Coordinates of C-alpha atoms and ligand atoms in Angstrom, one line a residue:
X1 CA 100.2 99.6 116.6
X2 CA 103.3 100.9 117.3
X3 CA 106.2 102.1 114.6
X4 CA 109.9 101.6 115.3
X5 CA 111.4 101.1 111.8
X6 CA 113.5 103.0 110.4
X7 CA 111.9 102.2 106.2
X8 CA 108.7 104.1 107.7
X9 CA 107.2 104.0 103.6
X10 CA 107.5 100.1 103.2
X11 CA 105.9 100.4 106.8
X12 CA 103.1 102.3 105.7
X13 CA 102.6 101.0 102.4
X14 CA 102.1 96.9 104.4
X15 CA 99.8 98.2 106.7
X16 CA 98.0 99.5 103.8
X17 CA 97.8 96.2 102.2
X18 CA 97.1 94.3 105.2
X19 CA 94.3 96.5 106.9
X20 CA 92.9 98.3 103.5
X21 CA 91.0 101.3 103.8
X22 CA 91.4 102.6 106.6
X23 CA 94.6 101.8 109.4
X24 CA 95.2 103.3 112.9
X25 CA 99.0 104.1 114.6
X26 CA 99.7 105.8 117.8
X27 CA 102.8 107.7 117.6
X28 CA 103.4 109.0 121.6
X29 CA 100.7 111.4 122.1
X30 CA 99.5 111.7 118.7
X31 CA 96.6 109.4 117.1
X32 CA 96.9 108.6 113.3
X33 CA 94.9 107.6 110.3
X34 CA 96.4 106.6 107.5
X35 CA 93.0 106.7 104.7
X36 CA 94.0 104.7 101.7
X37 CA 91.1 104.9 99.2
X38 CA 90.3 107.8 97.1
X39 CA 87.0 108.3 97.8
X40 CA 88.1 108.8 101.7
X41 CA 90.9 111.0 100.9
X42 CA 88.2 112.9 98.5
X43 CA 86.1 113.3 101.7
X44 CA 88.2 115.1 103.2
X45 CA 90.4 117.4 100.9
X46 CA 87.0 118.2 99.0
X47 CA 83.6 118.0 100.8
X48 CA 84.3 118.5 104.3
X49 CA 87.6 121.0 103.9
X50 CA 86.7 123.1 107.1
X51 CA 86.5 120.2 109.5
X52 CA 90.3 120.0 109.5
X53 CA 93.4 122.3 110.1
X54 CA 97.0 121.7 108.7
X55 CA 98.6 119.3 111.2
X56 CA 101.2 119.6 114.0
X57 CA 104.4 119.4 111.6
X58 CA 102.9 122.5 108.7
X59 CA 101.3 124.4 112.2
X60 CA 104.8 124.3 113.8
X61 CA 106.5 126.3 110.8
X62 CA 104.4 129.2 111.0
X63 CA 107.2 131.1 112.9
X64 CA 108.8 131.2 109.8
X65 CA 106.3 131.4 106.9
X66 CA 103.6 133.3 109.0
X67 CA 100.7 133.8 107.5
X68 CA 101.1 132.3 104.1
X69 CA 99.3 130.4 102.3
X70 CA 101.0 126.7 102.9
X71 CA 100.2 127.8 107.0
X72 CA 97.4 130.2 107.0
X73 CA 93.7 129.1 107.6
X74 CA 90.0 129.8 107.4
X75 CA 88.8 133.5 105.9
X76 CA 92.4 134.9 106.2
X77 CA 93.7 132.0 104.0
X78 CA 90.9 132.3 101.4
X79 CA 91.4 136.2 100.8
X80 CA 95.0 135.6 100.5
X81 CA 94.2 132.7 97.9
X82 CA 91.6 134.8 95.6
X83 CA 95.0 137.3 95.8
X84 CA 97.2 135.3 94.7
X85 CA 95.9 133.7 92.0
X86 CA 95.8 135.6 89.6
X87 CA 99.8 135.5 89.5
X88 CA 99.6 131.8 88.8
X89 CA 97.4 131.5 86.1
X90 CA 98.4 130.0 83.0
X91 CA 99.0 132.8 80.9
X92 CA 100.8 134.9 83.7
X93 CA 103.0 131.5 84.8
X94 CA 104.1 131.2 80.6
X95 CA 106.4 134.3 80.7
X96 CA 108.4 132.5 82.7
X97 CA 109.4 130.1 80.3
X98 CA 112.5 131.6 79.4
X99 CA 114.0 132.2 82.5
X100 CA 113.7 128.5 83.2
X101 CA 115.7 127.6 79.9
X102 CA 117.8 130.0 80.6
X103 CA 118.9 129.4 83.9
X104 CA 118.9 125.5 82.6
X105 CA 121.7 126.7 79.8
X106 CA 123.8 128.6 82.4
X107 CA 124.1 125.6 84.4
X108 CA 125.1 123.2 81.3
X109 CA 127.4 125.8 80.4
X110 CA 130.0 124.8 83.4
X111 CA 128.9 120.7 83.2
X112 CA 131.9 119.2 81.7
X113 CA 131.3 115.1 80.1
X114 CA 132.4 112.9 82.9
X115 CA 132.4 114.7 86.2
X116 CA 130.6 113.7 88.8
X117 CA 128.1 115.9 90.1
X118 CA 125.0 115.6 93.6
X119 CA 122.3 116.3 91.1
X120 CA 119.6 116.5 93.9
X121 CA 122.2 119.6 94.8
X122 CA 122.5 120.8 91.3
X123 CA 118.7 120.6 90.7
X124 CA 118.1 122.6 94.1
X125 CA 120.3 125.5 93.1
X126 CA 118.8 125.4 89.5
X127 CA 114.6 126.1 90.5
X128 CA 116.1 128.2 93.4
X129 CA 117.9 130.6 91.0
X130 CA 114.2 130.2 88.8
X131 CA 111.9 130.5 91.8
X132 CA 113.5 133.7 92.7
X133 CA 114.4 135.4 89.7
X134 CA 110.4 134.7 88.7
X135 CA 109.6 136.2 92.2
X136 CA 111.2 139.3 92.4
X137 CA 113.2 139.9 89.2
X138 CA 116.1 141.3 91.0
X139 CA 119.8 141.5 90.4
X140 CA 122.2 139.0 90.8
X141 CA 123.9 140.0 94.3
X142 CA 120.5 140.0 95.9
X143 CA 119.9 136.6 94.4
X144 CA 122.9 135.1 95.8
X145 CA 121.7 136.4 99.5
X146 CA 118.6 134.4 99.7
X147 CA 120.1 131.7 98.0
X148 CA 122.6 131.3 101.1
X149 CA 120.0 132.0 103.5
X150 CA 117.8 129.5 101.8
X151 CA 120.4 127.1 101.5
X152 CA 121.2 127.4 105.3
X153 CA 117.6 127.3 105.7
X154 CA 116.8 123.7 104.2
X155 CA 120.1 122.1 104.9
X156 CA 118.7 118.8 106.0
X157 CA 119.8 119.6 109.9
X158 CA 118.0 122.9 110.1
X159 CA 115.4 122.6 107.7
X160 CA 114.0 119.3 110.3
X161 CA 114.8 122.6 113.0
X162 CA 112.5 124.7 111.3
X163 CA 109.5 122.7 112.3
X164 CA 110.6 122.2 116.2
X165 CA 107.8 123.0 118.6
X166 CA 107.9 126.8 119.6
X167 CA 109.7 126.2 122.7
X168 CA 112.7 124.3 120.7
X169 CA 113.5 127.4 118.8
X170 CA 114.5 130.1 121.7
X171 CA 117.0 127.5 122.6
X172 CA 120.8 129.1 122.2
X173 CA 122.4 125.9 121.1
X174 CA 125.0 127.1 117.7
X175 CA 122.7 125.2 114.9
X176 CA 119.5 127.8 116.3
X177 CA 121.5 130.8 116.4
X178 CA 122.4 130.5 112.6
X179 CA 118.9 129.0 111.8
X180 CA 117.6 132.7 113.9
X181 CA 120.5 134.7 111.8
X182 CA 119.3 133.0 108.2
X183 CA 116.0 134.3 109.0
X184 CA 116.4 137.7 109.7
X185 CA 119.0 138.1 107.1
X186 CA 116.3 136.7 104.6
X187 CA 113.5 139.1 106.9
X188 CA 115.8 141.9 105.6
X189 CA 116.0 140.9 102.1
X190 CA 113.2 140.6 101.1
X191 CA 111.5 143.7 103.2
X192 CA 114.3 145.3 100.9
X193 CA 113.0 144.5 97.7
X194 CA 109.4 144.9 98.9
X195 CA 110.2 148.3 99.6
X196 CA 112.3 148.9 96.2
X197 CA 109.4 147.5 94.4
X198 CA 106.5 149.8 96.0
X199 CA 108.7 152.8 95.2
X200 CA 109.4 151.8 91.6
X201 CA 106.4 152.7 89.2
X202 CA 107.4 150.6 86.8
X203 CA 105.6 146.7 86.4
X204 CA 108.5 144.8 86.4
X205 CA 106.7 141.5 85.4
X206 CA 107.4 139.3 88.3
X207 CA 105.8 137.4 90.9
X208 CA 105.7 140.1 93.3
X209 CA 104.5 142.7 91.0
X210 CA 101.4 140.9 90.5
X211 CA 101.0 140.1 94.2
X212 CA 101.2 144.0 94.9
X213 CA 98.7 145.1 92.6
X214 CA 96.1 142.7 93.6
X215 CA 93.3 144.1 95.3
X216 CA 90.4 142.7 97.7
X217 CA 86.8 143.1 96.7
X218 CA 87.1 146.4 99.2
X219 CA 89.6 147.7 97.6
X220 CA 92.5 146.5 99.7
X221 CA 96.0 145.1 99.4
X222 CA 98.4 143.1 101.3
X223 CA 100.8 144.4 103.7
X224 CA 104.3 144.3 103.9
X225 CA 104.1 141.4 106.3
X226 CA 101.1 139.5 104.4
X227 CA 103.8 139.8 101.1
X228 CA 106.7 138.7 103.2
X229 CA 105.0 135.5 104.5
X230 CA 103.7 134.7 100.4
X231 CA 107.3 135.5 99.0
X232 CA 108.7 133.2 101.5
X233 CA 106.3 130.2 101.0
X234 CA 106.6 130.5 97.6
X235 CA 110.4 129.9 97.8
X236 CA 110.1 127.5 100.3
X237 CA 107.5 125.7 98.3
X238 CA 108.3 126.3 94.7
X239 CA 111.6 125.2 94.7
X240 CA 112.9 122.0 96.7
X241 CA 109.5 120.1 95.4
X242 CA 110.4 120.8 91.6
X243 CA 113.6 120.1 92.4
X244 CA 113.2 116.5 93.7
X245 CA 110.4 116.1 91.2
X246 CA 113.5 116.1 88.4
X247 CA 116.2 114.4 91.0
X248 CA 114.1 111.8 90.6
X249 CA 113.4 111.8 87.1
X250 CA 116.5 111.7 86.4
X251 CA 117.3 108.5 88.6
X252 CA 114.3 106.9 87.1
X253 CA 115.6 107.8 83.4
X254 CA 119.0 106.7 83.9
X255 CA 117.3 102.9 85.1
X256 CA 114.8 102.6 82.3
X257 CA 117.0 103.1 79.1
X258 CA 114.3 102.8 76.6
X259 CA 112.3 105.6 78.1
X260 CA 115.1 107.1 78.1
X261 CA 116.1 106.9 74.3
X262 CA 112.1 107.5 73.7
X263 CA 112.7 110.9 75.1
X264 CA 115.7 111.8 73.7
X265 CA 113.9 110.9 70.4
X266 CA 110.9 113.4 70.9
X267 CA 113.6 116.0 72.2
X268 CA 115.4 115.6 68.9
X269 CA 112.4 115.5 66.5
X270 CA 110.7 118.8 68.3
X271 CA 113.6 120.8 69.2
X272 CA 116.7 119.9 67.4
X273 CA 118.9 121.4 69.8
X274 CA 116.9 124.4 70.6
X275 CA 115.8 125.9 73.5
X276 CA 112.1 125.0 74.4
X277 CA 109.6 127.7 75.0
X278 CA 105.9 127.6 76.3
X279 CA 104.4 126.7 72.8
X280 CA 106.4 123.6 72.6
X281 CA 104.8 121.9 75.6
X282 CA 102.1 121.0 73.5
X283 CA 104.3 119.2 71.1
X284 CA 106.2 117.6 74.0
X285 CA 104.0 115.2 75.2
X286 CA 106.0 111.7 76.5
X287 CA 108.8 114.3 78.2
X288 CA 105.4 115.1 80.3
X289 CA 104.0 111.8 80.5
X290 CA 108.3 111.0 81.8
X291 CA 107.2 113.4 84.7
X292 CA 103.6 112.5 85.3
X293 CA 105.2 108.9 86.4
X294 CA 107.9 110.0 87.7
X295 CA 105.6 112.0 90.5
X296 CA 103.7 108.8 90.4
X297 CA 106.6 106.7 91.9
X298 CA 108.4 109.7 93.7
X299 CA 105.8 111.5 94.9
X300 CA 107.9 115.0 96.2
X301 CA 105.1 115.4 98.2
X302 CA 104.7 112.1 99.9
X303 CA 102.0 113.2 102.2
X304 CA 99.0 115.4 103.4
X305 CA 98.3 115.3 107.3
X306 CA 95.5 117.1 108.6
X307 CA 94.0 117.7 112.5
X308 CA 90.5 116.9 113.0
X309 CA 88.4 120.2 114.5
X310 CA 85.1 117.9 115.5
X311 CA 84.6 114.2 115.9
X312 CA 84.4 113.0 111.7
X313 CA 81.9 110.2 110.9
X314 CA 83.9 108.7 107.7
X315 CA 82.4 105.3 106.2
X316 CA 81.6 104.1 109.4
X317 CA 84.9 105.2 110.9
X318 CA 84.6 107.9 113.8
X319 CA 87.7 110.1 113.6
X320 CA 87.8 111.7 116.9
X321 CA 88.9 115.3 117.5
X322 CA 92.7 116.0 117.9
X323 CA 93.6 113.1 115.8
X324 CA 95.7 113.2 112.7
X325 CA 94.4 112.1 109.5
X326 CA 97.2 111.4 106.7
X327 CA 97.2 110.6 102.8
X328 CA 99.9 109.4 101.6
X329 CA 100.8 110.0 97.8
X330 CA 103.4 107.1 98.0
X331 CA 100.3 104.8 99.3
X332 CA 97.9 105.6 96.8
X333 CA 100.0 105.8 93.8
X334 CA 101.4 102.4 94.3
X335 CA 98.3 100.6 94.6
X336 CA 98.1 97.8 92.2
X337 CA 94.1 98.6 92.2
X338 CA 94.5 101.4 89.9
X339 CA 98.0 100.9 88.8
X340 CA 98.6 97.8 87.6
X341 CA 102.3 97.0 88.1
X342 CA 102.8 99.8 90.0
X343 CA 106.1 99.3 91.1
X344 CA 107.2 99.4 87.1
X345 CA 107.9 102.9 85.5
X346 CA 105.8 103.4 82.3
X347 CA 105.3 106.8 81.3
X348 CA 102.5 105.0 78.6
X349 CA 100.1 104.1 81.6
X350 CA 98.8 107.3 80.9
X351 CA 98.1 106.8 77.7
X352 CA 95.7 104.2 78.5
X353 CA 92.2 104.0 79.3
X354 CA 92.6 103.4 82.3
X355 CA 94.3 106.0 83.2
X356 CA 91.9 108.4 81.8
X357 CA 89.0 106.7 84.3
X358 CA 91.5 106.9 87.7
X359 CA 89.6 108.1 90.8
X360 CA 90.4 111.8 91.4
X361 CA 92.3 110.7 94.5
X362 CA 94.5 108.1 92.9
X363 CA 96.8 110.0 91.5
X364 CA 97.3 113.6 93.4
X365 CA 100.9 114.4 93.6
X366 CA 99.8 118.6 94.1
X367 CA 97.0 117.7 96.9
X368 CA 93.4 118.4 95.9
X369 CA 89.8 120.4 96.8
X370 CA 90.8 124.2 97.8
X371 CA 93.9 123.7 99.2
X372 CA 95.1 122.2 95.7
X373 CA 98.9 123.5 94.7
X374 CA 99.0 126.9 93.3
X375 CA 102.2 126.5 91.6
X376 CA 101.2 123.1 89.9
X377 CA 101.1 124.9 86.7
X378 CA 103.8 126.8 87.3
X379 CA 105.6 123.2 88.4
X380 CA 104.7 121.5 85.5
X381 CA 105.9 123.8 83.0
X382 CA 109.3 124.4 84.6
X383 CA 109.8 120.5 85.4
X384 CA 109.3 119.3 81.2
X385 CA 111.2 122.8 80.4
X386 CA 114.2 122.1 82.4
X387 CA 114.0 118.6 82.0
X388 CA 113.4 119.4 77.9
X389 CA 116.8 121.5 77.8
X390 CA 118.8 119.3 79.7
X391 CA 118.1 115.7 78.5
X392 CA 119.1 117.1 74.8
X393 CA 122.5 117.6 75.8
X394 CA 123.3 115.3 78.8
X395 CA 122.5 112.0 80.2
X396 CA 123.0 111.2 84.0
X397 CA 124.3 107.4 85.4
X398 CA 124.2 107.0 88.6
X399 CA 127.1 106.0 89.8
X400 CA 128.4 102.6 90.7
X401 CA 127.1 101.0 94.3
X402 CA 125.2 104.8 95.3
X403 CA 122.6 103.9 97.8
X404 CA 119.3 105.8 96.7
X405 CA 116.9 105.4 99.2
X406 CA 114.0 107.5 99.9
X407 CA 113.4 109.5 103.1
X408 CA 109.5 110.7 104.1
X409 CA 110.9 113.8 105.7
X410 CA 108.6 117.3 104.9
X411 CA 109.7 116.0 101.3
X412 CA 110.6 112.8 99.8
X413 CA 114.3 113.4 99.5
X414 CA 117.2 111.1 98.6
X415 CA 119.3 110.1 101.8
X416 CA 122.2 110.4 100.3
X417 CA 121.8 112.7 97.8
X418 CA 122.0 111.4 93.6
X419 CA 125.5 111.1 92.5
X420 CA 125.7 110.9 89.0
X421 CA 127.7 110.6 86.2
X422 CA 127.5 113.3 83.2
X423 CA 127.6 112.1 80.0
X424 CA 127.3 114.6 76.9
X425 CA 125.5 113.4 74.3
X426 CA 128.0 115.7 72.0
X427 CA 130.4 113.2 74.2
X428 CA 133.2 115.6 74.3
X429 CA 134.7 116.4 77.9
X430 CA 134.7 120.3 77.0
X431 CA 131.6 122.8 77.9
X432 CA 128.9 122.4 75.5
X433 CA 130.1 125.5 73.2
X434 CA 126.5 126.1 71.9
X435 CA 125.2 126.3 75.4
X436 CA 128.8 128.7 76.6
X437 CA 127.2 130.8 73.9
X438 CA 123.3 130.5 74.9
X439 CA 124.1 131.2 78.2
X440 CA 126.2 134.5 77.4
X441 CA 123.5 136.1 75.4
X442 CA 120.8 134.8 77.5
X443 CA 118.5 137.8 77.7
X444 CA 116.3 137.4 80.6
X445 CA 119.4 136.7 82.8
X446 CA 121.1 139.7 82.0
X447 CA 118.5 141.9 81.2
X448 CA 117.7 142.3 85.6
X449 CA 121.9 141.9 86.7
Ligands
HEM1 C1 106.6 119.4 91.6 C2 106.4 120.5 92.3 C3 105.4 120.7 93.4 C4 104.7 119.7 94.1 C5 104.8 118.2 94.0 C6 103.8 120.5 95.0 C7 103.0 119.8 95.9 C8 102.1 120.5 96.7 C9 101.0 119.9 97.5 C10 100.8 118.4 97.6 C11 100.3 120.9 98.1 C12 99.1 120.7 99.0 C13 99.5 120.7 100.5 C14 98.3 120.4 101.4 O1 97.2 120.2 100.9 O2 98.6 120.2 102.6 C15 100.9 122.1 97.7 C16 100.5 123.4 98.2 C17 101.2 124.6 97.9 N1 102.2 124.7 96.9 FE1 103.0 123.3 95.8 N2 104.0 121.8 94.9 C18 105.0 122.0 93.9 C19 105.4 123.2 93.4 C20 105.0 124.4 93.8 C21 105.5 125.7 93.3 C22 106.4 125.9 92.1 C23 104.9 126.7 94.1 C24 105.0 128.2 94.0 C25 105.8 128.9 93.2 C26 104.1 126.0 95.1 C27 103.4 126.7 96.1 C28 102.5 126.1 96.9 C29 101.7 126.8 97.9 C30 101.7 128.3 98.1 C31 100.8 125.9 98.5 C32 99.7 126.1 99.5 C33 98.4 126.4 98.8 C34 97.3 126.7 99.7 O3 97.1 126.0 100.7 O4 96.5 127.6 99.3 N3 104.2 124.7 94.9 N4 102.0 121.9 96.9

């Protein structure tokens, strides 16, 4: 069946009612399968994992990320996997928890009560400025490089560039020649750092540090080029995904007021106006159940598309070779099956039993089997963190007659952006002066600039 709509996710989700388990789409040349039950979506992310490659769209950014692990495949991807994740692992991703607040308190520092502010914009710049600082630890003029570069990078014109065909990007149209510049400028950058960092004896705690150290079972360690196409992805991915994983939370927030008020009253009992660390996550527990749903209804991920290597037999489906297979987090975490009411945001679902009996593949807003996020620890912890320091100061409103409507681009973004109204909960329209004064002695900001 053809598409031609332009709400592509209502689309989706009625074919997905109408035809169940399983429906077919021909875009052009390409042949998709949209599999809508966990147990199919299991099948592939888990048991049969080497029958499929990332599709077209992931395959086509490789010119930018290389070899890293959101593009790379096979043996190469899983050496660079058993790398890496050691810098992700719980402990590891917890000494990060300051930078997060901190970063969170510089930004409240210049929010004044009543301005207006893009906070899909503001939320960007905030995990950008945590992503990299967590990365590479490096001083502030550096920061501000990639952050421009990164900027230029996934501004939504270029960043839909970014994952032209090969051919498309040798073409010397204006938008392609800054898209080639941002690169190289970025290329430089970091090669910079990677090459301050390997002279520098000292373990400066970060990211990249950890990445350096980490040897193969023969004794080897990643290349310049192997670091520079990690350190990319993980900007790339660890930032814009958190980002719109809070954008939306905060939309969601501002149209439910009794959550809302239930989160402001667990901020108020746990923190009282503190700064959250890592050993209050525990203690924090509807501020994570806030963003458990949120991902549930805004999936920042909306998708995973894989190409088929060899004709799949699939519960009595043949999925031939070349063809696309998608699952679509937006789908499966608005079925009523195993969300009842699903279009209703209830951060208590999880609370219940039913929740606790979901189908792995019901709920997988971080993608599953070995290709499973390696931040999602990292994401979780910054998303209640940042979310934790700034609901106890401000509240957002949307502002009157904003359109908010979802787009299924790489990520699920806002169209038009989330303009909203700041309201300090100390209502006064001058800088919050506890947070001017956090934010000056904030030690892991200044202790690198
Ligand atoms: C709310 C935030 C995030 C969401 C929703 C998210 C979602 C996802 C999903 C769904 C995948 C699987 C893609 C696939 O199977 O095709 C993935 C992979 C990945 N993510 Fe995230 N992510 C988030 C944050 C992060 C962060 C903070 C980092 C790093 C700092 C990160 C780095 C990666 C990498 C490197 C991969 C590829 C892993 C591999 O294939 O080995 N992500 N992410």
């Amino acid at each position: 069946m053809p598409l031609a709509s332009d709400q592509p996710l209502s689309v989706f989700t009625k074919w997905a009612r109408e035809y169940g388990d399983v429906f077919y789409y021909r875009a052009a040349w390409l042949h998709v399968y949209f599999l809508n039950h966990p147990d199919l979506i299991e099948e592939v992310l888990v048991r049969n994992p080497r029958n499929f490659l990332k599709d077209r769209v992931v395959r086509n950014s490789r010119w930018f990320f290389g070899d890293g692990l959101l593009t790379n495949e096979g043996d190469s991807w899983l050496r660079q996997r058993k790398l890496s994740a050691p810098a992700f692992h719980r402990e590891r991703v917890s000494s990060y928890a300051q930078i997060m607040t901190d970063y969170a308190e510089q930004m409240l520092a210049g929010w004044h009560n009543g301005e207006t502010r893009d906070i899909q914009q503001e939320m960007m710049q905030l995990t950008l400025n945590v992503v990299v600082r967590a990365l590479f630890n490096v001083e502030s003029d550096r920061t501000q490089q990639i952050r421009t570069a990164m900027n230029l990078m996934m501004g939504n014109a270029t960043g839909v560039r970014m994952l032209l065909p090969p051919i498309a990007r040798y073409l010397p149209t204006p938008q392609m020649n800054r898209v080639r510049r941002a690169v190289k400028g970025l290329d430089e950058t970091v090669y910079n750092i990677i090459a301050q960092h390997r002279a520098s004896t000292r373990d400066s705690g970060d990211l990249l540090s950890m990445l350096m150290s980490a040897r193969d079972e023969d004794g080897s360690r990643m290349s310049d080029k192997q670091l520079r196409d990690e350190v990319l992805t993980f900007l790339l991915a660890g930032h814009e995904t958190t980002a719109l994983a809070l954008t939306w939370t905060w939309y969601l927030l501002d149209q439910n007021p009794k959550a809302e008020q239930r989160l402001h009253q667990e901020l108020d009992r746990v923190l009282a106006g503190r700064a959250p660390t890592a050993s209050d996550l525990a203690n924090l527990s509807y501020c994570d159940r806030v963003i458990r749903e949120s991902m549930r209804l805004y999936p920042p991920a909306w998708s995973l598309a894989r190409t088929v290597i060899s004709d799949f037999e699939l519960h009595g489906y043949t999925i031939p070779a070349g063809a696309n297979v998608v699952m679509s987090q937006w789908i499966m975490h608005r079925n009523p099956t195993y969300f009842p009411d699903p279009e209703k945001f209830n951060p208590d679902r999880w609370l219940t039993e039913g929740a606790q009996k979901l189908p792995r593949f019901a709920y997988f807003p971080f993608g599953g089997g070995p290709r499973q996020c390696i931040g999602a620890a990292f994401a979780m912890m910054e998303a209640t963190l940042l979310l934790a320091t700034m609901a106890q100061h401000f509240r957002l409103r949307l502002i009157a007659d904003h359109p908010v409507i979802p787009v299924p681009s790489f990520t699920l973004r806002p169209k038009y952006g989330m303009k909203m109204r700041l309201e300090s909960r100390g209502a006064t329209n001058q800088p919050n002066a506890d947070l001017v004064a956090a934010s000056s002695r904030n030690s892991a900001l200044s202790s690198a600039e």
